[in-house]
XYZ file of N, CA and C in Angstrom:
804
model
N 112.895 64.634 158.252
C 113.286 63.231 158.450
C 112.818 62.776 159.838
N 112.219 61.492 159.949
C 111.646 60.930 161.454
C 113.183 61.233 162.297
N 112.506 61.622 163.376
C 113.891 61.740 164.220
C 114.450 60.122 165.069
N 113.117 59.158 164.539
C 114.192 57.908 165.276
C 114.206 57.244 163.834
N 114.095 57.562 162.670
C 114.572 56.463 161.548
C 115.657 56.236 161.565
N 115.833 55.103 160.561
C 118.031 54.638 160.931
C 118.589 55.380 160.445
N 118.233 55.859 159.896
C 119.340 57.219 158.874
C 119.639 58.140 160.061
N 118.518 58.916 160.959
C 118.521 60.007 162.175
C 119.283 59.031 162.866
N 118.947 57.741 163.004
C 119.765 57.250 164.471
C 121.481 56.734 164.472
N 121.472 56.846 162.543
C 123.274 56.906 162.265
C 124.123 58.192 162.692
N 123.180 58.779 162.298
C 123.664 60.658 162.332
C 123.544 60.786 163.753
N 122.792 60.492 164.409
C 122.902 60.889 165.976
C 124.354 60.268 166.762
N 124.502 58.945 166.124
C 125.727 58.321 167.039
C 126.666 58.712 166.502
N 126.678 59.585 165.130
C 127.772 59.837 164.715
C 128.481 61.503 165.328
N 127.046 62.279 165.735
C 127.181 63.344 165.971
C 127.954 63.466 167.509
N 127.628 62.176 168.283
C 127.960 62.047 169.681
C 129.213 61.499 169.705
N 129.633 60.662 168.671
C 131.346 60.284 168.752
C 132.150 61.253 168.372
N 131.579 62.461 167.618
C 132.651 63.378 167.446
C 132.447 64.078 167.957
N 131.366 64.401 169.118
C 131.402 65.355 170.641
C 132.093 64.954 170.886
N 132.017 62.822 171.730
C 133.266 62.380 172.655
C 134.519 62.313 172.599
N 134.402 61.410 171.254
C 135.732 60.433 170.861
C 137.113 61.904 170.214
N 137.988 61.662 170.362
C 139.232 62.353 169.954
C 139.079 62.210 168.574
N 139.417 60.878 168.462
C 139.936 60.098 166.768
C 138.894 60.273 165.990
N 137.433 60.696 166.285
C 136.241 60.859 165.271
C 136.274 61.728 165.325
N 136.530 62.754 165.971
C 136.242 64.411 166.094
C 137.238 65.258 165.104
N 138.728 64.123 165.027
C 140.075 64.721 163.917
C 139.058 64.366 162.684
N 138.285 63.464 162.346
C 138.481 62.670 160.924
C 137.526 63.704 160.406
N 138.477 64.106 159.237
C 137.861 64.890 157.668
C 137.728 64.300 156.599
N 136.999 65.046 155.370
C 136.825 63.806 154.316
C 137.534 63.088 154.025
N 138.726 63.963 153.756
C 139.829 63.583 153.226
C 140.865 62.304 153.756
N 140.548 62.170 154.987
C 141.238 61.162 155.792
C 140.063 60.117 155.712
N 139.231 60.440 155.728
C 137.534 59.057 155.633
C 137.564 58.140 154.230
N 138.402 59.417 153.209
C 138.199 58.316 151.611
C 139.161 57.376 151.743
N 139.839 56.757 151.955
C 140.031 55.370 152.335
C 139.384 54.768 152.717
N 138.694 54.845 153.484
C 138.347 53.868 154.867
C 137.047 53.623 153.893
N 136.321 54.580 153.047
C 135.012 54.371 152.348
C 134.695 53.804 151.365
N 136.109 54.011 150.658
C 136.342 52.961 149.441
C 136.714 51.695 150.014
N 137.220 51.438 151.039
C 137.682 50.135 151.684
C 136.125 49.615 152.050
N 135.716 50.305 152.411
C 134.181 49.596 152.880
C 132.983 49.407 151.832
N 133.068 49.698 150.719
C 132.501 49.679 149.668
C 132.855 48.496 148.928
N 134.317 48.321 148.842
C 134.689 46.709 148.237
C 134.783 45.856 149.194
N 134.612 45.948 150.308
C 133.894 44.944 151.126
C 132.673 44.388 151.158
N 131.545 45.692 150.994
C 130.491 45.247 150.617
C 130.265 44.175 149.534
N 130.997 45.005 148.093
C 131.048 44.338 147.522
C 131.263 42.805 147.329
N 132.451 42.808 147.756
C 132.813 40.954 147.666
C 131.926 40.329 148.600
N 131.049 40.758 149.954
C 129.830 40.581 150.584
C 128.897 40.010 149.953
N 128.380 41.079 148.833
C 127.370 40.946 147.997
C 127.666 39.718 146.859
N 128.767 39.549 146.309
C 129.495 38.730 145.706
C 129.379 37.428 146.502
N 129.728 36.733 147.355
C 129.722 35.953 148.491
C 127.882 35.473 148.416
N 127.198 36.190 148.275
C 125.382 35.861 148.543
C 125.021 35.585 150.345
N 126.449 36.085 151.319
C 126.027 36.011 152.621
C 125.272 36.933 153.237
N 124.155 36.649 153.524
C 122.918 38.063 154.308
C 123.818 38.316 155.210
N 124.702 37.457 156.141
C 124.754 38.058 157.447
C 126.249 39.037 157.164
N 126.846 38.615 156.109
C 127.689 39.406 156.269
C 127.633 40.686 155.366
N 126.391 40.778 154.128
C 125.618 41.992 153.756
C 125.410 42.582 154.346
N 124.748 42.436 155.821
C 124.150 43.150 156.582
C 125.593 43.766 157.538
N 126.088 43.352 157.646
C 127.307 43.694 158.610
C 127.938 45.006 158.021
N 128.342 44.983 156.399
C 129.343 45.590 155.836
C 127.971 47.072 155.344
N 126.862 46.714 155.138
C 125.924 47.667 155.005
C 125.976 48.969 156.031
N 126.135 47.940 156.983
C 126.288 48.456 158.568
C 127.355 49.582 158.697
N 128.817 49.517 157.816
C 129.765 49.972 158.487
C 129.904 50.868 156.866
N 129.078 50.695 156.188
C 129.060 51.999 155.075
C 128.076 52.692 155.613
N 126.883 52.317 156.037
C 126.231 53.793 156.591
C 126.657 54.880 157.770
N 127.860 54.043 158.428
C 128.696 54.763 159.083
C 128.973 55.595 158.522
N 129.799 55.063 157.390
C 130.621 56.426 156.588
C 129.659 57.338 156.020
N 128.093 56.722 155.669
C 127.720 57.582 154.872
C 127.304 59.071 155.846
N 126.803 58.605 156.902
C 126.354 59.070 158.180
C 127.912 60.221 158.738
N 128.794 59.907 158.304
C 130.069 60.443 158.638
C 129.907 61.775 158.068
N 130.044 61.438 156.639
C 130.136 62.424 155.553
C 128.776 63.593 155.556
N 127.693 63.037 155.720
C 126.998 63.962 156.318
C 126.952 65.037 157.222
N 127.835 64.301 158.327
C 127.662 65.078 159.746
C 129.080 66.106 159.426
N 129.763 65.913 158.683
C 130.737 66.567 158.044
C 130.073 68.403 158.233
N 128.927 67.260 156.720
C 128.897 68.554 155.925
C 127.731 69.732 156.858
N 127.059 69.027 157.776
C 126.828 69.679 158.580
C 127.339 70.359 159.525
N 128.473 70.008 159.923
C 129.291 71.236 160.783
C 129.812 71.975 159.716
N 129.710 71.761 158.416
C 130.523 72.814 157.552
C 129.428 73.837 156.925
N 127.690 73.466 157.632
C 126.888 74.454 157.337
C 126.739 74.355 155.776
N 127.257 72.969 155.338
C 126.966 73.219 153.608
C 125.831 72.563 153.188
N 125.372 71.613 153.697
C 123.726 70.760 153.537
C 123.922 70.060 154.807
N 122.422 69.279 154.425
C 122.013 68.259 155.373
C 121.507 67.274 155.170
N 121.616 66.347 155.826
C 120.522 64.824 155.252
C 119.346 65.270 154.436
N 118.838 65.901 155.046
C 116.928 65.829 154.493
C 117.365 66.968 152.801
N 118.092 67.712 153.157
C 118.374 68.231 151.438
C 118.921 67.208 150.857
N 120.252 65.987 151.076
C 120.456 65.048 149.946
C 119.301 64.294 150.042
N 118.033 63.753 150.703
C 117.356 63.087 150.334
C 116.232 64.073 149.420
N 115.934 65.165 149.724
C 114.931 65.650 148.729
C 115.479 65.356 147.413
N 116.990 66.163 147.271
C 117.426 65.788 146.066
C 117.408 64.699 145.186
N 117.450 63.478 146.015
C 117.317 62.209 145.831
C 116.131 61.843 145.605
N 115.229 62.319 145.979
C 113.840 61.960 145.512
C 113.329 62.776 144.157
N 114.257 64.268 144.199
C 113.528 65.066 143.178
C 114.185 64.369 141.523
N 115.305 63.643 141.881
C 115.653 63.189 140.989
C 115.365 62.119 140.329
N 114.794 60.783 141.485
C 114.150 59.832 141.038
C 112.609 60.098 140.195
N 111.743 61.149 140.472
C 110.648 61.910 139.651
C 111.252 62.258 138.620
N 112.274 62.707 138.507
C 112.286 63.294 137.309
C 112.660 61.867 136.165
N 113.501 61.027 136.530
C 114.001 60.105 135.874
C 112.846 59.031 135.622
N 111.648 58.817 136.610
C 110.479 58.316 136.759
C 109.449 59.079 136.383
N 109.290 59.857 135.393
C 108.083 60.637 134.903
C 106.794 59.853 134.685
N 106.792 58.792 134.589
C 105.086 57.951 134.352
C 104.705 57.424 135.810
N 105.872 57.567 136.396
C 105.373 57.088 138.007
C 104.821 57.839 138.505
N 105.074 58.946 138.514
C 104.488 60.255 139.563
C 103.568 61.322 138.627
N 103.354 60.646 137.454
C 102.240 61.650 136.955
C 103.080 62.827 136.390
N 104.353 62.909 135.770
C 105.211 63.922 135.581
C 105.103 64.213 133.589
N 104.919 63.346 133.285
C 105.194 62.853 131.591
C 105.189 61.584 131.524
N 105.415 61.243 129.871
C 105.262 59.547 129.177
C 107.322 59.354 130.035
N 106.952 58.063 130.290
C 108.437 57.551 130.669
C 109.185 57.684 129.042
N 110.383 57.834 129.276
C 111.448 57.665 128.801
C 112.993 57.274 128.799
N 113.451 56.474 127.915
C 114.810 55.459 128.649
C 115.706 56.581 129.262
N 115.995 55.615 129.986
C 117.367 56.075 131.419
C 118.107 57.103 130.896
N 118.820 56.507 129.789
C 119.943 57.663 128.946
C 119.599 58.868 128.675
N 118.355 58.635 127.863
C 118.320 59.590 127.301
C 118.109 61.076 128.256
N 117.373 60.321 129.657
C 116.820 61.833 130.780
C 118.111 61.777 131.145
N 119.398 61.169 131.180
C 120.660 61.392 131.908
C 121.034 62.290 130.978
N 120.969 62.021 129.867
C 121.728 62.991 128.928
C 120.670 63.877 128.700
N 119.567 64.478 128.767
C 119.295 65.869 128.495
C 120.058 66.123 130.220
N 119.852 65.693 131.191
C 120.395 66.502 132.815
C 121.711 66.455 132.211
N 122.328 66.076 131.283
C 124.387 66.160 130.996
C 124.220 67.407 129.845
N 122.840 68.046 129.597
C 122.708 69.043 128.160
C 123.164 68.540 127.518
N 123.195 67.190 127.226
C 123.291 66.736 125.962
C 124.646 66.016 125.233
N 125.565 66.056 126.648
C 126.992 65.651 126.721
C 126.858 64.180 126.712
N 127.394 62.984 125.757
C 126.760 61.778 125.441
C 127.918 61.672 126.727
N 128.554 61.787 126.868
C 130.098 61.435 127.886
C 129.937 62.072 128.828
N 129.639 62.774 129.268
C 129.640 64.418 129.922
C 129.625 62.761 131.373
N 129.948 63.616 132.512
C 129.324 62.817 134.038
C 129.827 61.548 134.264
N 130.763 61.101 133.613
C 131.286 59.522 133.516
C 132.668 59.767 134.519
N 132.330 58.821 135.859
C 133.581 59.249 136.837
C 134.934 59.254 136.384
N 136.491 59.693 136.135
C 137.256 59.594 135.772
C 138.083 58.427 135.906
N 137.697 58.134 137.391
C 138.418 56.821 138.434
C 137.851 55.601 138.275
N 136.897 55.207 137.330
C 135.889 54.092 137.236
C 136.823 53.452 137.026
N 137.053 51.766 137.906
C 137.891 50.718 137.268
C 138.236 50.346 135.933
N 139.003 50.564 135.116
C 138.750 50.350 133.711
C 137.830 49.134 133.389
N 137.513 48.083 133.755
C 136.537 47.596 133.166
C 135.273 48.155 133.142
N 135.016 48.472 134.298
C 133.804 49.644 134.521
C 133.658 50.673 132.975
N 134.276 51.589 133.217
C 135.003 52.394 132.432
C 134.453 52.295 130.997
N 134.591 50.970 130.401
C 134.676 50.671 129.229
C 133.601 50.189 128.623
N 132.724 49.319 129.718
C 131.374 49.145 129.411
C 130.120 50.598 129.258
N 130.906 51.778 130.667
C 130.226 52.849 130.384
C 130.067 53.810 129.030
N 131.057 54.228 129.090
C 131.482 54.326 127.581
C 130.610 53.974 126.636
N 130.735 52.558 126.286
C 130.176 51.773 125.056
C 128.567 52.254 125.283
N 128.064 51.745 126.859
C 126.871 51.836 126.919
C 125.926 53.375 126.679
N 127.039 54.734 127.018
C 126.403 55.867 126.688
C 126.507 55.947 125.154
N 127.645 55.432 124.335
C 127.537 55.597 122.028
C 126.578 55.640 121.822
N 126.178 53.660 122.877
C 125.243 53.306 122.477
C 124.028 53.611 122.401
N 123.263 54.445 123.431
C 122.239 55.153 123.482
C 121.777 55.928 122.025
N 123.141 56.828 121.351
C 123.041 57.760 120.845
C 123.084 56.697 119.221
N 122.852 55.462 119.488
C 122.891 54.803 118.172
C 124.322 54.318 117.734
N 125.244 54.863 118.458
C 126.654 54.493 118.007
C 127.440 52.806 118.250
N 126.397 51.900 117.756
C 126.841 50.711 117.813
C 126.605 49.688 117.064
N 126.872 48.292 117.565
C 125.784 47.373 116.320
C 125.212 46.569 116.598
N 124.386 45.998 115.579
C 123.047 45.570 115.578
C 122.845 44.600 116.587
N 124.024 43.419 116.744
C 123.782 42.580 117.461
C 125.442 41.884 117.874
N 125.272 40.781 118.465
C 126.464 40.327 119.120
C 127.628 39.676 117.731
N 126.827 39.682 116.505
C 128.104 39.499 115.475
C 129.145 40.448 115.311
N 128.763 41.625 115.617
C 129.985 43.021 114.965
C 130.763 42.689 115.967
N 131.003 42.856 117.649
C 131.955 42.584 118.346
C 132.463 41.199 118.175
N 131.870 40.163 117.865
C 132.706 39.401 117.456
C 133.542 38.867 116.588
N 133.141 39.834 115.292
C 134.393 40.028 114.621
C 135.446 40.852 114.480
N 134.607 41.898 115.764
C 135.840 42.587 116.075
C 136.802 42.056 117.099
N 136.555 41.272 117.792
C 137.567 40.426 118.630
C 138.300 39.575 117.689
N 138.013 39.012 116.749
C 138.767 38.347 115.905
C 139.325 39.134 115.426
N 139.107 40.607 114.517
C 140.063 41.309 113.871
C 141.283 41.376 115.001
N 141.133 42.184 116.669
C 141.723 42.400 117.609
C 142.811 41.470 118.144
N 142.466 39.646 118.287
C 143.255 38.979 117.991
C 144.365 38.753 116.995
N 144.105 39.253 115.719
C 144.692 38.857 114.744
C 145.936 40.117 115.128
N 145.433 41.163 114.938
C 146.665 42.277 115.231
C 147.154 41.930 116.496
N 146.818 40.971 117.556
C 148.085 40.704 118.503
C 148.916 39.747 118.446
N 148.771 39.157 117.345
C 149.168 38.194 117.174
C 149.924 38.609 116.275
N 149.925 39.398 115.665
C 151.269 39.754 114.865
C 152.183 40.762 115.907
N 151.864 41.031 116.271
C 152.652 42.244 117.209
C 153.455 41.241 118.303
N 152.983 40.056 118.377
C 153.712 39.346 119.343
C 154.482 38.335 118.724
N 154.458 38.724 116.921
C 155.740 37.507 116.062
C 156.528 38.649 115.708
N 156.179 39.747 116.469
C 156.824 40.796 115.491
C 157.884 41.133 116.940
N 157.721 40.695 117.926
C 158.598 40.241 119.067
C 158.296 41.333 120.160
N 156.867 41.926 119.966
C 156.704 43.307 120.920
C 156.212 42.680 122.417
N 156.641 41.618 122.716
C 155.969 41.236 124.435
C 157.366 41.584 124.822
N 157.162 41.227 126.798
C 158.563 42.236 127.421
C 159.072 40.936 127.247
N 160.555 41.284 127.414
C 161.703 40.121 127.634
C 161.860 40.547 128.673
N 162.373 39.130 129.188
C 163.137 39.034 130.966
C 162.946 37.603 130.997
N 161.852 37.281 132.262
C 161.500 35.997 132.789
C 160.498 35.383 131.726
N 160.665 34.707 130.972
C 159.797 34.293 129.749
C 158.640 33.126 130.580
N 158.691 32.569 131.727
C 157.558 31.634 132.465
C 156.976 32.685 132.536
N 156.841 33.695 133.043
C 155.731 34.916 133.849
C 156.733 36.519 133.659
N 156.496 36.890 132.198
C 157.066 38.176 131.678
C 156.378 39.198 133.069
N 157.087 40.308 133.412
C 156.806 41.370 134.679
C 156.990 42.312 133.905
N 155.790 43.583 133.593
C 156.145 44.370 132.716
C 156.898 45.626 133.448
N 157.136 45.492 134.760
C 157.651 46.193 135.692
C 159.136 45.724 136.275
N 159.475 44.647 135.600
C 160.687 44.074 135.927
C 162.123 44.260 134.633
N 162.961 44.935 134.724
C 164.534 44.983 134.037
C 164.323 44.173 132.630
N 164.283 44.854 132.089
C 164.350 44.291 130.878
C 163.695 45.256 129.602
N 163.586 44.911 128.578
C 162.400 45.377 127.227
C 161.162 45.206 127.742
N 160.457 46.594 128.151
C 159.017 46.381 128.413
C 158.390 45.878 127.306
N 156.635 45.132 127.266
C 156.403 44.986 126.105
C 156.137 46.544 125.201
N 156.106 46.274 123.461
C 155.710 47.423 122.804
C 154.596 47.941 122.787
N 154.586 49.542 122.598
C 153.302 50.427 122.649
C 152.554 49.782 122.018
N 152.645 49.145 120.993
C 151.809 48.734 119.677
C 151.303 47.509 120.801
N 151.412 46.074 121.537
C 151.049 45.396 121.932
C 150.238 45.933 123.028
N 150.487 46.933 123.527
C 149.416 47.068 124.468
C 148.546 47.575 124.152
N 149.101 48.473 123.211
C 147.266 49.089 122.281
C 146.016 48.159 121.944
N 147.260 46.951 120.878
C 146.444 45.633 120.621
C 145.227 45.123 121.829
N 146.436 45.122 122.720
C 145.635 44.138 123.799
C 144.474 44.693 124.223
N 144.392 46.173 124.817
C 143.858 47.171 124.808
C 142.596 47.714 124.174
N 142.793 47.469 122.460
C 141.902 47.178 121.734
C 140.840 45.863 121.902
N 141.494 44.876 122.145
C 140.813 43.388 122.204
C 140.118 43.563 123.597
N 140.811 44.090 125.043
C 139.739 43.424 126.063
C 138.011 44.299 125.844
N 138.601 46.006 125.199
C 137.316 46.781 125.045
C 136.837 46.120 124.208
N 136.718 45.299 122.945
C 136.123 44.503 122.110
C 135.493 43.323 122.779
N 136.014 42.745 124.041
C 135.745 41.700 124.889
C 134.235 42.276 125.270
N 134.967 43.412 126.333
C 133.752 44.344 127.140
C 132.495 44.612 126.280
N 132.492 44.657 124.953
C 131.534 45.175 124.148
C 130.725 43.841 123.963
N 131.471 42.711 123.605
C 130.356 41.577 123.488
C 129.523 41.077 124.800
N 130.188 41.390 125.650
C 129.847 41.318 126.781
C 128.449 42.141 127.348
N 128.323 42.988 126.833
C 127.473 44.339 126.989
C 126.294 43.846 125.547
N 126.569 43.324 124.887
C 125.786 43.037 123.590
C 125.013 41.432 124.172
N 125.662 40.587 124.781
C 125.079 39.657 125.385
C 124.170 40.077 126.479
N 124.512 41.023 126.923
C 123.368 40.973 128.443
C 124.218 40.948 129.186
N 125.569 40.963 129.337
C 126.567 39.993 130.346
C 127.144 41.476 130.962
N 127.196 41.479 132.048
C 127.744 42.796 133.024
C 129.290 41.468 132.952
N 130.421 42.365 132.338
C 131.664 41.851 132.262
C 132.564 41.914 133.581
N 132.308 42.661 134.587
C 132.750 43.059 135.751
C 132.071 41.572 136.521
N 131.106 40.919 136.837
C 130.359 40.235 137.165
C 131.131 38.814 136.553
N 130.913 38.888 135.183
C 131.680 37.391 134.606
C 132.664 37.424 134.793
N 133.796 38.384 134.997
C 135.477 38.111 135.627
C 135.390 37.816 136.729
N 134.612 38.518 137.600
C 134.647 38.001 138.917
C 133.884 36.560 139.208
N 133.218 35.841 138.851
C 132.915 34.918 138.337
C 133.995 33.655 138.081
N 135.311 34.346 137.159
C 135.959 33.340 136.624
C 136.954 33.653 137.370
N 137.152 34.776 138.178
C 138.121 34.622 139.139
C 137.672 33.518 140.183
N 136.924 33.641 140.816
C 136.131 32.572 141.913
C 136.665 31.282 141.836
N 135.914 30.803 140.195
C 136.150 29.864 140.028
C 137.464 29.345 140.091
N 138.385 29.961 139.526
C 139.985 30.230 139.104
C 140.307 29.418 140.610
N 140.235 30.796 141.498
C 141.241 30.420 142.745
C 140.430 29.389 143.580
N 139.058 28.689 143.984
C 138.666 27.601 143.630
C 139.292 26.363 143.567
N 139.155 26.233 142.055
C 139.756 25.388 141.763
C 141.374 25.115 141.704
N 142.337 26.252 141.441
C 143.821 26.114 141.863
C 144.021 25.709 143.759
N 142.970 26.276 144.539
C 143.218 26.171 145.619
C 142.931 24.189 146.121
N 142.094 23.664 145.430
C 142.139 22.392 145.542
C 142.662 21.440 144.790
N 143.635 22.182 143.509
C 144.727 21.569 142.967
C 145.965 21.711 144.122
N 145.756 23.088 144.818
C 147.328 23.042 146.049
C 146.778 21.471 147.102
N 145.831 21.320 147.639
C 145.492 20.321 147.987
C 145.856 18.937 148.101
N 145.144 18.916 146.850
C 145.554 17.231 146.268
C 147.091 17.292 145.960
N 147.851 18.153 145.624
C 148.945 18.153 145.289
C 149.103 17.835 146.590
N 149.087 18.558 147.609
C 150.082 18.192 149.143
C 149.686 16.918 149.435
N 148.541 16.478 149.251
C 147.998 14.643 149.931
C 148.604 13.868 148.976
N 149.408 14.146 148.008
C 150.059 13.371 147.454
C 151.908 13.478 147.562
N 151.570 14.221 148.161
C 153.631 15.044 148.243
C 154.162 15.489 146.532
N 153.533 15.879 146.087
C 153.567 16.773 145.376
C 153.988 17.464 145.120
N 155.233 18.412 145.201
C 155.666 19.666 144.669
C 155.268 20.448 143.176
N 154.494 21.464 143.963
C 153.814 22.271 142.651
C 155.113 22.919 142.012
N 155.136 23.409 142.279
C 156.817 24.250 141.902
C 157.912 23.038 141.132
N 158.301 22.352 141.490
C 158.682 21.362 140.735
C 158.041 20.312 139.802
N 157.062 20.510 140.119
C 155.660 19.545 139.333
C 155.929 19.629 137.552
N 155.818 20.260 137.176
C 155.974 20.694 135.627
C 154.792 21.146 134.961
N 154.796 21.405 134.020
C 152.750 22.007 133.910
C 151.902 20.218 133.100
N 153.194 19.180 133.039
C 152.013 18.215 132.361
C 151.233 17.420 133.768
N 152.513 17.748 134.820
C 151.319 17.054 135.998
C 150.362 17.803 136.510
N 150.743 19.386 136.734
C 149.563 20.104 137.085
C 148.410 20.190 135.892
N 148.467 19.839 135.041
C 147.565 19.992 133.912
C 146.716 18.441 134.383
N 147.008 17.426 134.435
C 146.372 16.258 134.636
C 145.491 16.445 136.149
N 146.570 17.129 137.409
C 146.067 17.133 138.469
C 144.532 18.854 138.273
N 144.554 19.470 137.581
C 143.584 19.982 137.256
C 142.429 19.606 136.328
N 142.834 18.474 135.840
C 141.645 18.110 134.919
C 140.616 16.834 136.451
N 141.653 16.933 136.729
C 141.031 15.860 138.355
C 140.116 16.822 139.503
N 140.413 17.864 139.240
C 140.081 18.814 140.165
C 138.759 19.639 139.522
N 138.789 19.483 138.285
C 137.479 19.675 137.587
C 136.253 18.697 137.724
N 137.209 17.329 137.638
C 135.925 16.049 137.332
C 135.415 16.125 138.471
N 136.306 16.472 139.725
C 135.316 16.483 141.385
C 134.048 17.415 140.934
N 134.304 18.146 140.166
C 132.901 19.444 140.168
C 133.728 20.139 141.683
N 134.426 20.604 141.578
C 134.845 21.942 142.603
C 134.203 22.804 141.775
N 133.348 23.596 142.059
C 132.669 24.905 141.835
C 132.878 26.283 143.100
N 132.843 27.280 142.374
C 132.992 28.669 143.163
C 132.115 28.769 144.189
């Protein structure tokens, strides 16, 4: 590895704060996985956001960590940068066989799954956000042919999926308590096993059309979250320039004062 590239010149400042510093010299992995997952969904909502300057910032403070975890594993004598990058390269050849003169290319899956021997599931993180989770899933069946043809089958499987929650919820299986905003964590009849299965059933049926459209479903929630708080945040607004009480409001004025908050075109 060049000894002044940014990768050498992360690892160098990292190697010198845990000569100097006290508090870098304690930190082990184990105390760093916070701080890495914290800096990872920072990036994220970064990247989400479309701000360079603050991409570049949060980029900044994950190659810290990545640079961390390295210098780790180098005082632990177990690798080193330039072995995870060979690895990293020996792997992109292999997954890139028409690039480097290796063999005819072949799809993604399928070289993941001969490196899984053949495990269609095998390598799928345990901790993946369940939406994550669910698109992975679908997307490894699918490789192996285990799906359908086009975006009609999930959508009648969301309709079948609806229909069974909809009986499960005349059949009285949602929680009782606060009936404005049921808490499935709050004193009372949680909702029934059977309704959450339902539901359960329906959002992976969601995730699947989603995945059959082209549509990364992680991407379109976050999307309609945006929009969501957005637009509620300039319904709190207009509500206050008018003296307003949301809380006392009732939902037919907040329903009117959101159809107002649409016609502005407030966008995410």
């Amino acid at each position: 590895m060049q000894d002044n590239s940014p990768l050498e010149r992360a690892l160098a400042l990292v190697r010198d704060l845990r000569r100097r510093c006290p508090w870098d010299r304690a930190q082990t992995r184990e105390t760093l996985r916070p701080y890495l997952v914290e800096e990872v969904l920072e990036l994220d909502h970064a990247l989400g956001e479309g701000n360079g300057d603050l991409i570049r910032s949060e980029l900044g403070d994950l190659l810290l960590h990545l640079a961390f975890q390295l210098v780790i594993a180098e005082e632990l004598r177990e690798f080193t940068a330039d072995r995870v990058v060979d690895e990293l390269e020996a792997k992109m050849r292999r997954r890139h066989p028409h690039l480097f003169d290796l063999g005819e290319g072949q799809p993604w899956e399928q070289i993941k799954r001969h490196e899984r021997r053949g495990q269609v599931l095998g390598g799928i993180t345990p901790t993946l956000p369940e939406l994550l989770m669910a698109y992975r899933l679908q997307q490894r069946a699918a490789a192996v042919g285990f799906d359908w043809p086009d975006a009609t089958g999930p959508l009648d499987k969301i309709r079948e999926e609806m229909a069974e929650v909809e009986v499960e919820l005349q059949a009285g299986g949602g929680a009782t308590g606060n009936s404005r905003d049921p808490d499935p964590n709050a004193p009372g009849r949680p909702p029934s096993d059977a309704l959450v299965n339902e539901i359960g059933d329906l959002l992976f049926a969601v995730v699947n059309l989603a995945r059959k459209a082209g549509v990364q479903p992680g991407l379109a929630l976050d999307r309609a979250n945006r929009k969501f708080r957005d637009r509620f945040e300039a319904l709190e607004r207009l509500a206050s320039a008018r003296g307003i009480d949301i809380e006392a409001a009732g939902l037919a004025a907040l329903d009117e004062l959101w159809d107002e908050v649409k016609e502005m075109g407030v966008r995410p």
